Coordinates of C-alpha atoms and ligand atoms in Angstrom, one line a residue:
M1 CA -65.4 -25.7 3.0
V2 CA -62.2 -27.2 4.3
E3 CA -59.0 -27.1 2.3
T4 CA -59.3 -29.3 -0.8
P5 CA -57.3 -32.5 -0.4
R6 CA -54.9 -33.4 -3.2
Y7 CA -56.0 -35.1 -6.4
R8 CA -54.2 -38.3 -5.8
T9 CA -55.3 -38.5 -2.2
T10 CA -58.9 -38.1 -3.4
F11 CA -58.5 -40.9 -5.9
V12 CA -57.1 -43.2 -3.3
R13 CA -59.9 -42.3 -0.9
L14 CA -62.5 -42.9 -3.5
I15 CA -61.1 -46.4 -4.2
G16 CA -61.2 -46.8 -0.4
F17 CA -65.0 -47.1 -0.7
L18 CA -64.5 -50.4 -2.5
R19 CA -62.6 -51.9 0.4
P20 CA -65.6 -53.7 1.9
Y21 CA -66.2 -55.2 -1.6
K22 CA -62.8 -56.6 -2.2
L23 CA -64.0 -60.1 -2.7
S24 CA -66.9 -59.3 -5.1
M25 CA -64.6 -56.9 -6.9
G26 CA -62.0 -59.7 -7.4
I27 CA -64.6 -62.2 -8.6
S28 CA -66.1 -59.6 -11.0
I29 CA -62.7 -58.9 -12.5
V30 CA -62.0 -62.6 -12.9
L31 CA -65.4 -63.1 -14.5
A32 CA -64.9 -60.1 -16.8
V33 CA -61.4 -61.3 -17.8
G34 CA -62.8 -64.8 -18.3
S35 CA -65.6 -63.7 -20.6
Q36 CA -63.1 -61.7 -22.7
A37 CA -60.7 -64.7 -22.8
A38 CA -63.5 -66.8 -24.1
G39 CA -64.3 -64.1 -26.7
I40 CA -60.7 -64.1 -27.8
A41 CA -60.5 -67.9 -28.1
G42 CA -63.8 -68.0 -30.0
T43 CA -62.5 -65.4 -32.4
F44 CA -59.3 -67.4 -32.9
L45 CA -61.3 -70.5 -33.7
A46 CA -63.4 -68.5 -36.3
G47 CA -60.1 -68.1 -38.1
S48 CA -59.5 -71.8 -37.9
V49 CA -62.8 -72.4 -39.6
A50 CA -61.6 -70.3 -42.5
D51 CA -58.3 -72.4 -42.6
A52 CA -60.3 -75.7 -42.5
L53 CA -62.4 -74.5 -45.4
H54 CA -59.3 -73.4 -47.3
H55 CA -57.5 -76.7 -46.8
R56 CA -60.8 -78.7 -47.4
E57 CA -60.6 -80.3 -44.0
H58 CA -64.4 -80.4 -43.8
H59 CA -64.4 -83.1 -41.1
L60 CA -63.0 -80.4 -38.6
L61 CA -65.9 -78.0 -39.1
P62 CA -68.5 -79.6 -36.7
W63 CA -65.8 -79.7 -34.0
L64 CA -64.8 -76.1 -34.5
V65 CA -68.4 -74.9 -34.6
A66 CA -69.1 -76.9 -31.4
A67 CA -66.1 -75.4 -29.7
I68 CA -67.1 -71.8 -30.8
L69 CA -70.6 -72.4 -29.4
A70 CA -69.2 -73.8 -26.1
L71 CA -67.0 -70.8 -25.8
G72 CA -70.0 -68.6 -26.5
V73 CA -71.8 -70.3 -23.6
V74 CA -68.9 -69.7 -21.3
R75 CA -68.7 -66.1 -22.4
A76 CA -72.5 -65.6 -21.8
A77 CA -72.4 -67.3 -18.4
T78 CA -69.4 -65.4 -17.1
M79 CA -70.8 -62.1 -18.4
A80 CA -74.1 -62.8 -16.6
G81 CA -72.2 -63.6 -13.4
R82 CA -70.1 -60.5 -13.7
R83 CA -73.2 -58.3 -14.2
L84 CA -75.0 -59.8 -11.3
I85 CA -72.1 -59.5 -8.9
A86 CA -70.7 -56.2 -10.1
G87 CA -74.2 -54.6 -10.5
K88 CA -75.1 -55.4 -6.9
Q89 CA -71.7 -54.1 -5.7
A90 CA -72.1 -50.9 -7.6
L91 CA -75.4 -50.2 -6.0
A92 CA -74.0 -51.0 -2.6
V93 CA -71.1 -48.6 -3.1
E94 CA -73.5 -45.9 -4.1
L95 CA -75.6 -46.6 -1.0
D96 CA -72.5 -46.3 1.2
M97 CA -71.4 -43.0 -0.4
R98 CA -74.9 -41.6 -0.2
T99 CA -75.2 -42.6 3.4
A100 CA -71.8 -41.1 4.3
V101 CA -72.8 -37.8 2.7
Y102 CA -76.2 -37.6 4.3
A103 CA -74.9 -38.7 7.6
K104 CA -72.6 -35.7 7.5
L105 CA -75.2 -33.3 6.2
V106 CA -77.6 -34.0 9.0
R107 CA -74.8 -33.6 11.6
L108 CA -73.4 -30.3 10.3
S109 CA -74.0 -27.3 12.4
F110 CA -76.4 -24.3 11.8
G111 CA -73.3 -22.3 11.2
F112 CA -72.3 -24.5 8.2
Y113 CA -75.8 -24.1 6.7
D114 CA -75.6 -20.3 7.2
R115 CA -72.4 -20.2 5.2
H116 CA -73.4 -22.4 2.3
Q117 CA -76.1 -22.3 -0.3
T118 CA -78.7 -25.0 -0.3
G119 CA -78.4 -25.4 -4.1
Q120 CA -74.7 -26.0 -3.8
L121 CA -75.1 -28.6 -1.1
M122 CA -77.9 -30.3 -3.0
S123 CA -75.8 -30.6 -6.1
R124 CA -73.0 -32.2 -4.1
A125 CA -75.5 -34.7 -2.6
T126 CA -76.9 -35.5 -6.0
V127 CA -74.9 -34.6 -9.2
D128 CA -71.5 -35.2 -7.7
L129 CA -72.6 -38.4 -6.1
Q130 CA -73.9 -39.6 -9.4
G131 CA -70.5 -38.7 -11.0
V132 CA -68.7 -40.9 -8.6
R133 CA -71.1 -43.7 -8.4
F134 CA -70.8 -45.1 -11.8
F135 CA -67.1 -44.8 -11.8
L136 CA -66.7 -46.5 -8.5
G137 CA -69.3 -49.2 -9.2
Y138 CA -68.0 -50.3 -12.6
G139 CA -65.0 -48.2 -13.4
L140 CA -62.3 -50.5 -12.1
I141 CA -63.8 -53.6 -13.4
F142 CA -64.1 -52.1 -16.9
F143 CA -60.6 -50.8 -16.6
F144 CA -59.2 -54.3 -16.0
Q145 CA -61.5 -55.8 -18.6
H146 CA -60.3 -53.4 -21.2
I147 CA -56.7 -53.6 -20.3
F148 CA -56.9 -57.4 -20.4
T149 CA -58.7 -57.4 -23.8
I150 CA -56.2 -55.1 -25.3
A151 CA -53.2 -57.0 -23.9
G152 CA -54.7 -60.4 -24.8
V153 CA -55.5 -59.4 -28.3
A154 CA -52.2 -57.7 -28.8
L155 CA -50.4 -60.8 -27.7
V156 CA -52.3 -63.1 -30.0
V157 CA -51.9 -60.9 -33.0
F158 CA -48.2 -60.6 -32.4
F159 CA -48.0 -64.3 -32.2
I160 CA -49.7 -64.6 -35.6
D161 CA -47.7 -62.0 -37.4
W162 CA -45.8 -59.2 -35.8
K163 CA -45.7 -56.9 -38.8
L164 CA -49.5 -56.9 -39.2
A165 CA -49.8 -56.6 -35.5
L166 CA -47.8 -53.4 -35.5
I167 CA -50.1 -52.0 -38.1
S168 CA -53.2 -52.7 -36.1
I169 CA -51.7 -51.6 -32.8
A170 CA -50.5 -48.3 -34.5
I171 CA -54.0 -47.0 -34.5
S172 CA -54.4 -47.4 -30.7
P173 CA -52.7 -44.2 -29.5
A174 CA -54.8 -42.1 -31.9
L175 CA -58.0 -43.9 -30.9
I176 CA -57.4 -43.5 -27.2
A177 CA -56.4 -39.9 -27.7
V178 CA -59.5 -39.0 -29.7
A179 CA -61.8 -40.8 -27.3
Y180 CA -60.1 -39.0 -24.4
R181 CA -60.4 -35.7 -26.2
Y182 CA -64.1 -36.3 -26.9
S183 CA -64.7 -37.1 -23.3
H184 CA -62.7 -34.1 -22.2
V185 CA -64.4 -31.5 -24.3
S186 CA -67.9 -32.9 -24.1
H187 CA -68.0 -33.1 -20.3
P188 CA -67.9 -29.4 -19.4
L189 CA -70.5 -28.8 -22.0
L190 CA -72.7 -31.6 -20.7
R191 CA -72.3 -30.2 -17.2
D192 CA -73.3 -26.7 -18.4
V193 CA -76.4 -28.2 -20.0
Q194 CA -77.2 -29.8 -16.7
Q195 CA -76.6 -26.6 -14.9
K196 CA -78.8 -24.6 -17.3
M197 CA -81.5 -27.3 -16.9
A198 CA -81.3 -26.7 -13.2
D199 CA -81.8 -23.0 -13.8
V200 CA -84.9 -23.7 -15.9
A201 CA -86.2 -26.0 -13.2
T202 CA -85.6 -23.2 -10.6
V203 CA -87.5 -20.6 -12.6
A204 CA -90.4 -23.1 -13.1
E205 CA -90.4 -24.0 -9.5
E206 CA -90.3 -20.4 -8.3
N207 CA -93.2 -19.5 -10.6
I208 CA -95.3 -22.4 -9.3
V209 CA -94.5 -21.7 -5.7
G210 CA -94.7 -17.9 -6.0
V211 CA -97.7 -18.0 -8.3
H212 CA -99.6 -15.6 -6.1
V213 CA -96.8 -13.0 -6.3
V214 CA -96.4 -13.4 -10.1
K215 CA -100.1 -13.0 -10.7
S216 CA -100.7 -10.2 -8.3
F217 CA -98.0 -8.1 -9.9
A218 CA -99.2 -9.1 -13.3
Q219 CA -95.7 -10.4 -14.2
E220 CA -96.8 -13.5 -16.2
G221 CA -95.3 -12.1 -19.4
A222 CA -92.0 -11.1 -17.9
E223 CA -91.7 -14.5 -16.1
Q224 CA -92.4 -16.3 -19.3
T225 CA -89.7 -14.3 -21.1
K226 CA -87.3 -15.2 -18.3
F227 CA -88.2 -18.8 -18.7
E228 CA -87.8 -18.7 -22.5
H229 CA -84.4 -17.2 -22.1
R230 CA -83.2 -19.9 -19.9
S231 CA -84.8 -22.6 -22.1
E232 CA -83.0 -21.1 -25.1
A233 CA -79.7 -21.3 -23.2
V234 CA -80.3 -25.0 -22.7
F235 CA -81.2 -25.3 -26.4
G236 CA -78.0 -23.5 -27.5
L237 CA -75.7 -25.6 -25.4
S238 CA -77.5 -28.8 -26.4
V239 CA -77.0 -28.0 -30.1
K240 CA -73.3 -27.4 -29.4
A241 CA -73.1 -30.8 -27.6
N242 CA -74.9 -32.4 -30.5
R243 CA -72.3 -30.8 -32.9
Q244 CA -69.5 -32.3 -30.9
R245 CA -71.1 -35.7 -31.0
A246 CA -71.7 -35.4 -34.7
F247 CA -68.0 -34.9 -35.2
Y248 CA -66.4 -37.2 -32.7
V249 CA -68.6 -40.3 -33.0
P250 CA -68.0 -40.8 -36.7
M251 CA -64.4 -39.9 -36.2
L252 CA -64.1 -42.7 -33.7
S253 CA -65.6 -45.1 -36.1
F254 CA -63.5 -44.0 -39.0
L255 CA -60.1 -44.3 -37.3
P256 CA -60.2 -48.1 -37.0
L257 CA -61.2 -48.3 -40.7
L258 CA -57.7 -46.9 -41.5
A259 CA -56.1 -49.8 -39.7
Q260 CA -58.4 -52.2 -41.4
A261 CA -57.7 -50.8 -44.8
A262 CA -54.0 -51.2 -44.2
I263 CA -54.5 -54.8 -43.0
L264 CA -56.6 -55.7 -45.9
V265 CA -54.0 -54.3 -48.3
V266 CA -50.9 -55.7 -46.6
G267 CA -52.5 -58.9 -45.3
G268 CA -54.2 -59.5 -48.6
R269 CA -50.9 -59.3 -50.4
M270 CA -49.3 -61.7 -47.8
V271 CA -52.1 -64.2 -48.3
A272 CA -51.6 -64.0 -52.1
H273 CA -47.9 -64.6 -51.6
G274 CA -48.7 -67.5 -49.3
S275 CA -46.9 -66.0 -46.3
L276 CA -50.1 -65.7 -44.3
S277 CA -52.9 -68.2 -44.0
V278 CA -56.5 -67.3 -44.9
G279 CA -57.4 -68.2 -41.3
S280 CA -54.9 -65.7 -39.9
F281 CA -56.1 -63.1 -42.3
V282 CA -59.7 -63.6 -41.0
R283 CA -58.5 -63.6 -37.4
F284 CA -56.7 -60.3 -37.9
N285 CA -59.8 -58.6 -39.1
L286 CA -61.9 -60.0 -36.3
F287 CA -59.3 -59.1 -33.7
L288 CA -59.0 -55.6 -34.9
A289 CA -62.8 -55.2 -34.5
M290 CA -62.4 -56.6 -31.0
L291 CA -59.9 -54.0 -30.1
V292 CA -61.8 -50.9 -31.1
M293 CA -64.4 -50.9 -28.3
P294 CA -61.9 -51.3 -25.4
L295 CA -59.5 -48.7 -26.9
R296 CA -62.3 -46.2 -27.2
S297 CA -63.6 -47.0 -23.7
L298 CA -60.1 -46.7 -22.2
G299 CA -59.9 -43.1 -23.5
M300 CA -63.3 -42.3 -22.1
W301 CA -62.3 -44.1 -18.9
I302 CA -59.5 -41.7 -18.3
G303 CA -61.8 -38.7 -18.6
Q304 CA -64.4 -40.4 -16.4
A305 CA -61.7 -41.0 -13.7
Q306 CA -60.8 -37.4 -13.7
R307 CA -64.4 -36.3 -13.4
A308 CA -65.1 -38.8 -10.7
T309 CA -62.1 -37.5 -8.8
A310 CA -63.2 -33.9 -9.1
S311 CA -66.7 -34.9 -7.9
G312 CA -65.1 -36.9 -5.2
E313 CA -63.2 -33.9 -4.0
R314 CA -66.4 -31.9 -3.6
I315 CA -68.0 -34.8 -1.8
F316 CA -65.1 -35.2 0.6
Q317 CA -65.2 -31.5 1.3
V318 CA -68.6 -32.1 2.9
I319 CA -67.5 -35.3 4.6
D320 CA -64.4 -33.7 6.0
E321 CA -66.1 -30.5 7.2
P322 CA -65.6 -30.3 11.0
E323 CA -68.8 -30.7 12.9
E324 CA -68.3 -27.6 14.9
I325 CA -71.0 -28.4 17.3
S326 CA -70.8 -32.0 18.5
D327 CA -70.6 -33.9 21.7
T328 CA -67.3 -33.1 23.5
P329 CA -65.3 -36.1 24.5
G330 CA -66.6 -37.4 27.8
A331 CA -70.0 -35.6 27.4
H332 CA -72.6 -37.0 29.7
D333 CA -76.4 -36.8 29.5
L334 CA -78.1 -33.7 30.9
P335 CA -78.8 -34.6 34.6
A336 CA -82.4 -34.3 35.8
G337 CA -83.4 -30.9 37.0
S338 CA -86.1 -28.3 37.0
G339 CA -84.9 -26.2 34.1
R340 CA -83.0 -23.2 35.5
I341 CA -81.1 -21.4 32.7
A342 CA -78.1 -19.2 33.3
F343 CA -76.2 -17.0 30.9
E344 CA -72.8 -15.9 32.3
S345 CA -71.0 -13.0 30.6
V346 CA -72.1 -14.4 27.2
T347 CA -70.6 -12.8 24.1
F348 CA -71.6 -14.3 20.8
G349 CA -71.5 -13.4 17.1
Y350 CA -72.2 -15.4 14.0
D351 CA -68.9 -14.1 12.8
A352 CA -66.6 -14.1 15.9
A353 CA -65.3 -10.6 14.9
R354 CA -68.8 -9.1 15.0
P355 CA -70.6 -10.0 18.2
V356 CA -74.4 -9.6 18.3
L357 CA -74.7 -10.3 22.0
H358 CA -72.4 -8.5 24.4
D359 CA -71.5 -9.7 27.9
I360 CA -75.0 -11.0 28.8
D361 CA -75.6 -12.1 32.4
L362 CA -79.1 -13.5 32.8
E363 CA -80.6 -16.1 35.1
L364 CA -84.0 -17.5 34.3
E365 CA -85.8 -19.2 37.2
A366 CA -87.0 -22.8 36.7
G367 CA -90.7 -23.2 35.8
K368 CA -91.2 -19.5 35.2
V369 CA -92.3 -17.8 32.0
V370 CA -90.0 -15.1 30.6
A371 CA -90.9 -12.8 27.8
L372 CA -88.0 -11.6 25.7
I373 CA -88.7 -8.3 24.0
G374 CA -86.7 -5.9 22.0
H375 CA -86.5 -4.2 18.6
T376 CA -85.9 -6.2 15.5
G377 CA -82.3 -7.2 15.3
A378 CA -81.8 -6.8 19.1
G379 CA -80.6 -10.4 19.3
K380 CA -83.6 -12.2 20.8
T381 CA -83.5 -15.2 18.4
S382 CA -79.7 -15.3 18.8
L383 CA -79.9 -15.4 22.5
A384 CA -82.6 -18.2 22.5
S385 CA -80.6 -20.3 20.0
L386 CA -77.7 -20.6 22.4
I387 CA -79.7 -22.6 24.9
P388 CA -80.2 -25.7 22.6
R389 CA -76.6 -25.1 21.5
F390 CA -77.5 -24.3 17.9
Y391 CA -74.4 -22.1 18.2
D392 CA -71.6 -22.0 20.7
V393 CA -70.8 -18.8 22.6
Q394 CA -67.5 -17.1 22.0
H395 CA -67.1 -16.1 25.6
G396 CA -68.8 -17.0 28.9
S397 CA -71.2 -19.9 29.3
V398 CA -74.8 -21.0 29.0
S399 CA -75.9 -23.6 31.6
I400 CA -79.0 -25.5 32.5
D401 CA -79.5 -26.5 36.1
G402 CA -75.9 -25.6 36.7
V403 CA -74.4 -27.7 33.9
D404 CA -72.7 -26.0 31.0
V405 CA -74.5 -27.0 27.8
R406 CA -71.2 -27.8 26.1
E407 CA -70.6 -30.6 28.7
V408 CA -73.7 -32.6 27.9
T409 CA -74.6 -34.7 24.9
L410 CA -76.5 -32.8 22.2
A411 CA -79.3 -35.5 22.1
S412 CA -80.0 -35.2 25.8
L413 CA -79.9 -31.4 25.7
R414 CA -82.2 -31.0 22.8
R415 CA -84.6 -33.6 24.1
E416 CA -85.2 -31.2 27.0
I417 CA -85.8 -28.1 24.9
G418 CA -88.8 -27.6 22.7
V419 CA -88.2 -24.9 20.1
I420 CA -91.1 -23.4 18.1
A421 CA -90.0 -21.1 15.3
Q422 CA -91.9 -18.3 13.8
D423 CA -92.6 -20.1 10.6
P424 CA -92.4 -23.7 11.6
F425 CA -91.5 -26.2 8.9
L426 CA -93.7 -29.2 8.7
F427 CA -92.9 -32.3 6.7
S428 CA -95.0 -33.7 3.9
A429 CA -96.3 -36.4 6.2
T430 CA -99.4 -37.0 8.3
V431 CA -100.4 -34.7 11.1
R432 CA -99.7 -37.5 13.5
E433 CA -96.2 -38.1 12.1
N434 CA -95.4 -34.4 12.3
I435 CA -96.5 -34.2 15.9
A436 CA -94.6 -37.3 16.9
F437 CA -91.5 -36.2 15.0
G438 CA -89.3 -35.8 18.0
R439 CA -90.6 -39.0 19.6
P440 CA -91.4 -41.6 17.0
D441 CA -92.5 -44.0 19.7
A442 CA -95.2 -41.7 21.0
T443 CA -98.6 -43.4 21.3
D444 CA -101.8 -42.1 19.6
E445 CA -102.8 -40.9 23.1
D446 CA -99.6 -38.9 23.5
V447 CA -100.1 -37.3 20.1
V448 CA -103.8 -36.4 20.9
R449 CA -102.9 -35.1 24.3
A450 CA -100.2 -32.8 22.9
A451 CA -102.5 -31.6 20.2
H452 CA -105.1 -30.9 22.8
L453 CA -102.7 -28.9 25.0
A454 CA -101.7 -26.9 22.0
Q455 CA -105.4 -26.2 21.1
A456 CA -104.8 -28.0 17.8
S457 CA -107.1 -31.0 18.3
E458 CA -110.2 -29.1 17.4
F459 CA -109.1 -28.2 13.9
I460 CA -107.2 -31.4 13.3
E461 CA -110.4 -33.4 13.8
T462 CA -112.1 -31.3 11.1
L463 CA -109.4 -32.2 8.6
P464 CA -110.5 -34.8 5.9
E465 CA -108.7 -37.6 7.6
G466 CA -108.0 -36.2 11.0
Y467 CA -104.6 -37.1 12.3
D468 CA -103.9 -39.1 9.2
T469 CA -104.2 -36.2 6.9
V470 CA -101.1 -35.7 4.9
I471 CA -99.8 -32.2 5.1
G472 CA -99.1 -30.8 1.6
E473 CA -95.9 -29.3 0.3
R474 CA -94.5 -26.7 2.7
G475 CA -97.6 -27.2 4.8
I476 CA -99.8 -25.4 2.2
T477 CA -102.9 -27.1 3.3
L478 CA -102.7 -25.6 6.8
S479 CA -103.0 -22.0 7.7
G480 CA -100.2 -20.2 9.5
G481 CA -101.9 -20.4 12.9
Q482 CA -102.7 -24.1 12.4
R483 CA -99.1 -24.8 11.5
Q484 CA -98.0 -23.1 14.5
R485 CA -100.2 -25.1 16.8
V486 CA -99.1 -28.3 15.2
A487 CA -95.5 -27.1 15.9
I488 CA -96.4 -26.4 19.5
A489 CA -97.9 -29.9 19.8
R490 CA -94.7 -31.3 18.2
A491 CA -92.6 -29.5 20.9
L492 CA -94.9 -30.7 23.7
V493 CA -95.0 -34.3 22.8
V494 CA -91.4 -34.7 23.9
D495 CA -92.4 -33.1 27.2
P496 CA -89.3 -30.8 27.4
R497 CA -88.1 -29.1 30.5
I498 CA -87.6 -25.9 28.6
L499 CA -89.9 -24.3 26.0
I500 CA -88.8 -21.6 23.6
L501 CA -91.3 -19.8 21.4
D502 CA -89.8 -17.5 18.9
D503 CA -92.3 -14.9 17.8
A504 CA -94.8 -17.7 17.9
T505 CA -97.8 -15.5 17.4
A506 CA -96.6 -12.7 15.3
S507 CA -98.0 -13.9 12.0
V508 CA -101.6 -14.9 13.0
D509 CA -104.8 -13.0 13.5
A510 CA -106.1 -12.0 16.9
T511 CA -108.6 -14.9 17.2
T512 CA -106.0 -17.5 16.4
E513 CA -103.5 -15.8 18.7
A514 CA -106.0 -16.0 21.5
K515 CA -106.4 -19.7 20.8
I516 CA -102.7 -20.3 20.7
R517 CA -102.3 -18.3 23.9
E518 CA -104.8 -20.6 25.6
G519 CA -102.8 -23.5 24.3
L520 CA -99.6 -22.0 25.7
R521 CA -101.0 -21.4 29.1
E522 CA -101.4 -25.1 29.5
A523 CA -98.2 -26.0 27.7
M524 CA -96.1 -23.8 29.9
R525 CA -97.1 -25.4 33.1
D526 CA -94.1 -26.7 35.0
R527 CA -91.7 -25.7 32.3
T528 CA -89.2 -22.9 32.0
T529 CA -90.6 -20.9 29.1
I530 CA -89.0 -18.2 27.0
I531 CA -91.4 -16.3 24.8
I532 CA -90.1 -14.0 22.2
A533 CA -93.1 -11.8 21.6
H534 CA -94.2 -8.5 20.2
R535 CA -97.8 -8.5 21.3
L536 CA -98.8 -7.3 24.7
S537 CA -101.4 -10.1 25.0
T538 CA -98.7 -12.7 24.7
I539 CA -96.3 -10.9 26.9
A540 CA -99.1 -10.9 29.5
L541 CA -98.5 -14.6 29.9
A542 CA -95.1 -14.0 31.3
D543 CA -94.1 -13.8 34.9
E544 CA -91.2 -11.6 34.0
I545 CA -90.0 -9.5 31.0
V546 CA -86.4 -9.2 29.8
V547 CA -85.7 -6.3 27.4
L548 CA -82.9 -6.7 24.9
D549 CA -81.4 -3.8 23.0
D550 CA -78.5 -4.0 20.6
G551 CA -77.3 -7.3 22.0
R552 CA -77.5 -6.2 25.7
V553 CA -80.0 -6.8 28.5
V554 CA -81.2 -3.3 29.2
A555 CA -84.0 -4.0 31.7
R556 CA -85.9 -6.8 33.3
G557 CA -88.9 -6.8 35.6
T558 CA -92.7 -7.3 35.8
Q559 CA -95.0 -5.5 33.5
E560 CA -95.7 -2.9 36.1
D561 CA -92.0 -2.3 36.7
L562 CA -91.3 -1.8 33.1
A563 CA -94.3 0.3 32.3
E564 CA -92.7 3.0 34.3
S565 CA -89.1 2.6 33.4
N566 CA -88.6 1.2 29.9
D567 CA -89.1 2.8 26.6
V568 CA -89.2 -0.4 24.5
Y569 CA -91.8 -1.9 26.8
R570 CA -93.9 1.3 26.8
E571 CA -93.8 1.3 23.0
I572 CA -95.2 -2.2 22.9
H573 CA -97.6 -1.3 25.7
E574 CA -99.1 1.5 23.8
H575 CA -99.4 -0.4 20.6
G576 CA -100.4 -3.7 22.2
M577 CA -103.1 -2.2 24.4
L578 CA -105.4 -1.8 21.4
E579 CA -104.6 -5.4 20.4
R580 CA -105.7 -6.7 23.7
V581 CA -109.0 -4.9 23.6
F582 CA -109.6 -6.2 20.1
T583 CA -108.5 -9.7 21.0
E584 CA -110.8 -9.9 24.0
E585 CA -113.8 -8.7 22.1
V586 CA -113.3 -11.4 19.5
A587 CA -112.3 -14.2 21.8
Ligands
TTP601 P1 -81.6 -11.7 15.8 O1 -81.1 -12.4 17.0 O2 -82.3 -12.5 14.7 O3 -82.5 -10.5 16.3 P2 -84.0 -10.6 16.8 O4 -84.5 -12.0 16.9 O5 -84.0 -9.8 18.0 O6 -84.8 -9.8 15.7 P3 -86.3 -10.1 15.1 O7 -87.2 -9.4 16.1 O8 -86.4 -9.3 13.8 O9 -86.5 -11.5 15.0 O10 -80.4 -10.9 15.1 C1 -79.4 -10.3 15.8 C2 -78.3 -9.9 14.8 O11 -77.7 -11.1 14.4 C3 -78.8 -9.2 13.6 O12 -77.8 -8.1 13.4 C4 -78.7 -10.2 12.5 C5 -77.7 -11.1 13.0 N1 -77.9 -12.5 12.5 C6 -77.0 -13.2 11.7 O13 -76.0 -12.6 11.3 N2 -77.3 -14.5 11.4 C7 -78.4 -15.2 11.8 O14 -78.5 -16.4 11.5 C8 -79.3 -14.5 12.7 C9 -80.5 -15.2 13.2 C10 -79.1 -13.2 13.0
MG602 MG1 -85.9 -13.1 15.8

């Protein structure tokens, strides 16, 4: 992650998210202040009722009650207005923030995802966002509302009697401090509870997803114990949080009582001596009650602001992360061409200090099929991932039809390259939507044609709802070979100039492999194709073979060339020969 920005900067930037909502913020604050003012005025009049009763001015009563009711209506109306406006604005701010975070997440490079854990990123996108959302949505409005209430009430009580006012205000620092303290100590605990709950969910999820492994190793008991341990951790922390609540909440209710007792004693004596009217005595008690909530909330608010800022910092770390791989200024679309690929003295490493590809010079002819072979870890996947610019080279260049991939827009580059991974990821959507993923405007015919080319149409039609069948979580309802063919169809529907198949047939049985191979034969027509393969039968599709060893090209040629000269190829050849006989028998 990038260097963390400073606390104050983060706070200012967070507030910056409110800029588009200045008007509605302003109106909300005015309405909030208005409703509190009506509340204060109503409370004041309640005291006047007591005075009227005390002085037997009964004719004033109906007027006073009517005025109190009218103020109540004003209060209710302004409150409703504030809730409507502020509520909508809070949701809009949340939407903006979420959009900003996700817009960044989808743009970040593969390198970023290599360096960061999914769980970490997910928590930023959810928990931290939640921490900020409430504060940004309502925090400022509440702040102004509380400050106004405290100031307004303080002013009125000082106006009534400054000595009594001092007594009631004296409680404020203590109340704010205790509320702040509560918010301060409870938060880390609540966050731990949340974290432990995530742990419980993780164990539960892994056990459900990995149920086959758990059962086949007879580890149900051990897994249950693990689960119980984590659940007990949640229990322990929750009990602790409960203990805090049991202490602080009554404490927060008790503190104002001290002030009230003082006012009852001192004020009562003043009333008895005639230096304070009964009405003012009533007012004091009511105003004191009015103060309690804002004072408590203000204390909590400070804690909330700190947490929101901490969460904001983590969110901004994502938002500020440089995109590493993005369109260079002045990038143009990849010009039309036939799909010739050239690597020129390419050196590349995931960590620049440890290259995994060394000084590779390789030219792949347009429209030809090249098989990339080599031992595991030789760098085949790495080499292929440089073409769609999943990563940038450290030295040298990769070009398509004579144009450096770094000079063209990513969208135009990737549109021309279909990548099929070994274990392709399919979305929980219909087969049709999965195939049309790269080209949402594809017609049904396009989808069916692509499926047909990939030899997938046959099995898709036997699915319960054909192309409208929704693929289950992680593609569970399709077999490995079926998933792979859907992935091939997905790559073909965009009609790319270049096709890259990474180990595409390593995980399937011979019959399926034969079917996929048939699909490929069609799919590869008029495209430059790179097949990373281990099976001889797949390699047989290629016009040429490139052998990679330890990040270097060590040989290239036709099958016949390599059969004589290359050890790696001979190894596969001996092993794969049996495969081929078997495959042909079955197919
Ligand atoms: P690969 O390019 O993944 O090697 P490969 O595709 O030839 O191997 P396989 O047949 O098993 O698929 O890896 C080359 C080196 O790069 C290896 O040392 C692992 C390393 N590597 C990373 O550090 N990060 C990555 O994301 C990948 C894909 C590889
Ligand atoms: Mg690989």
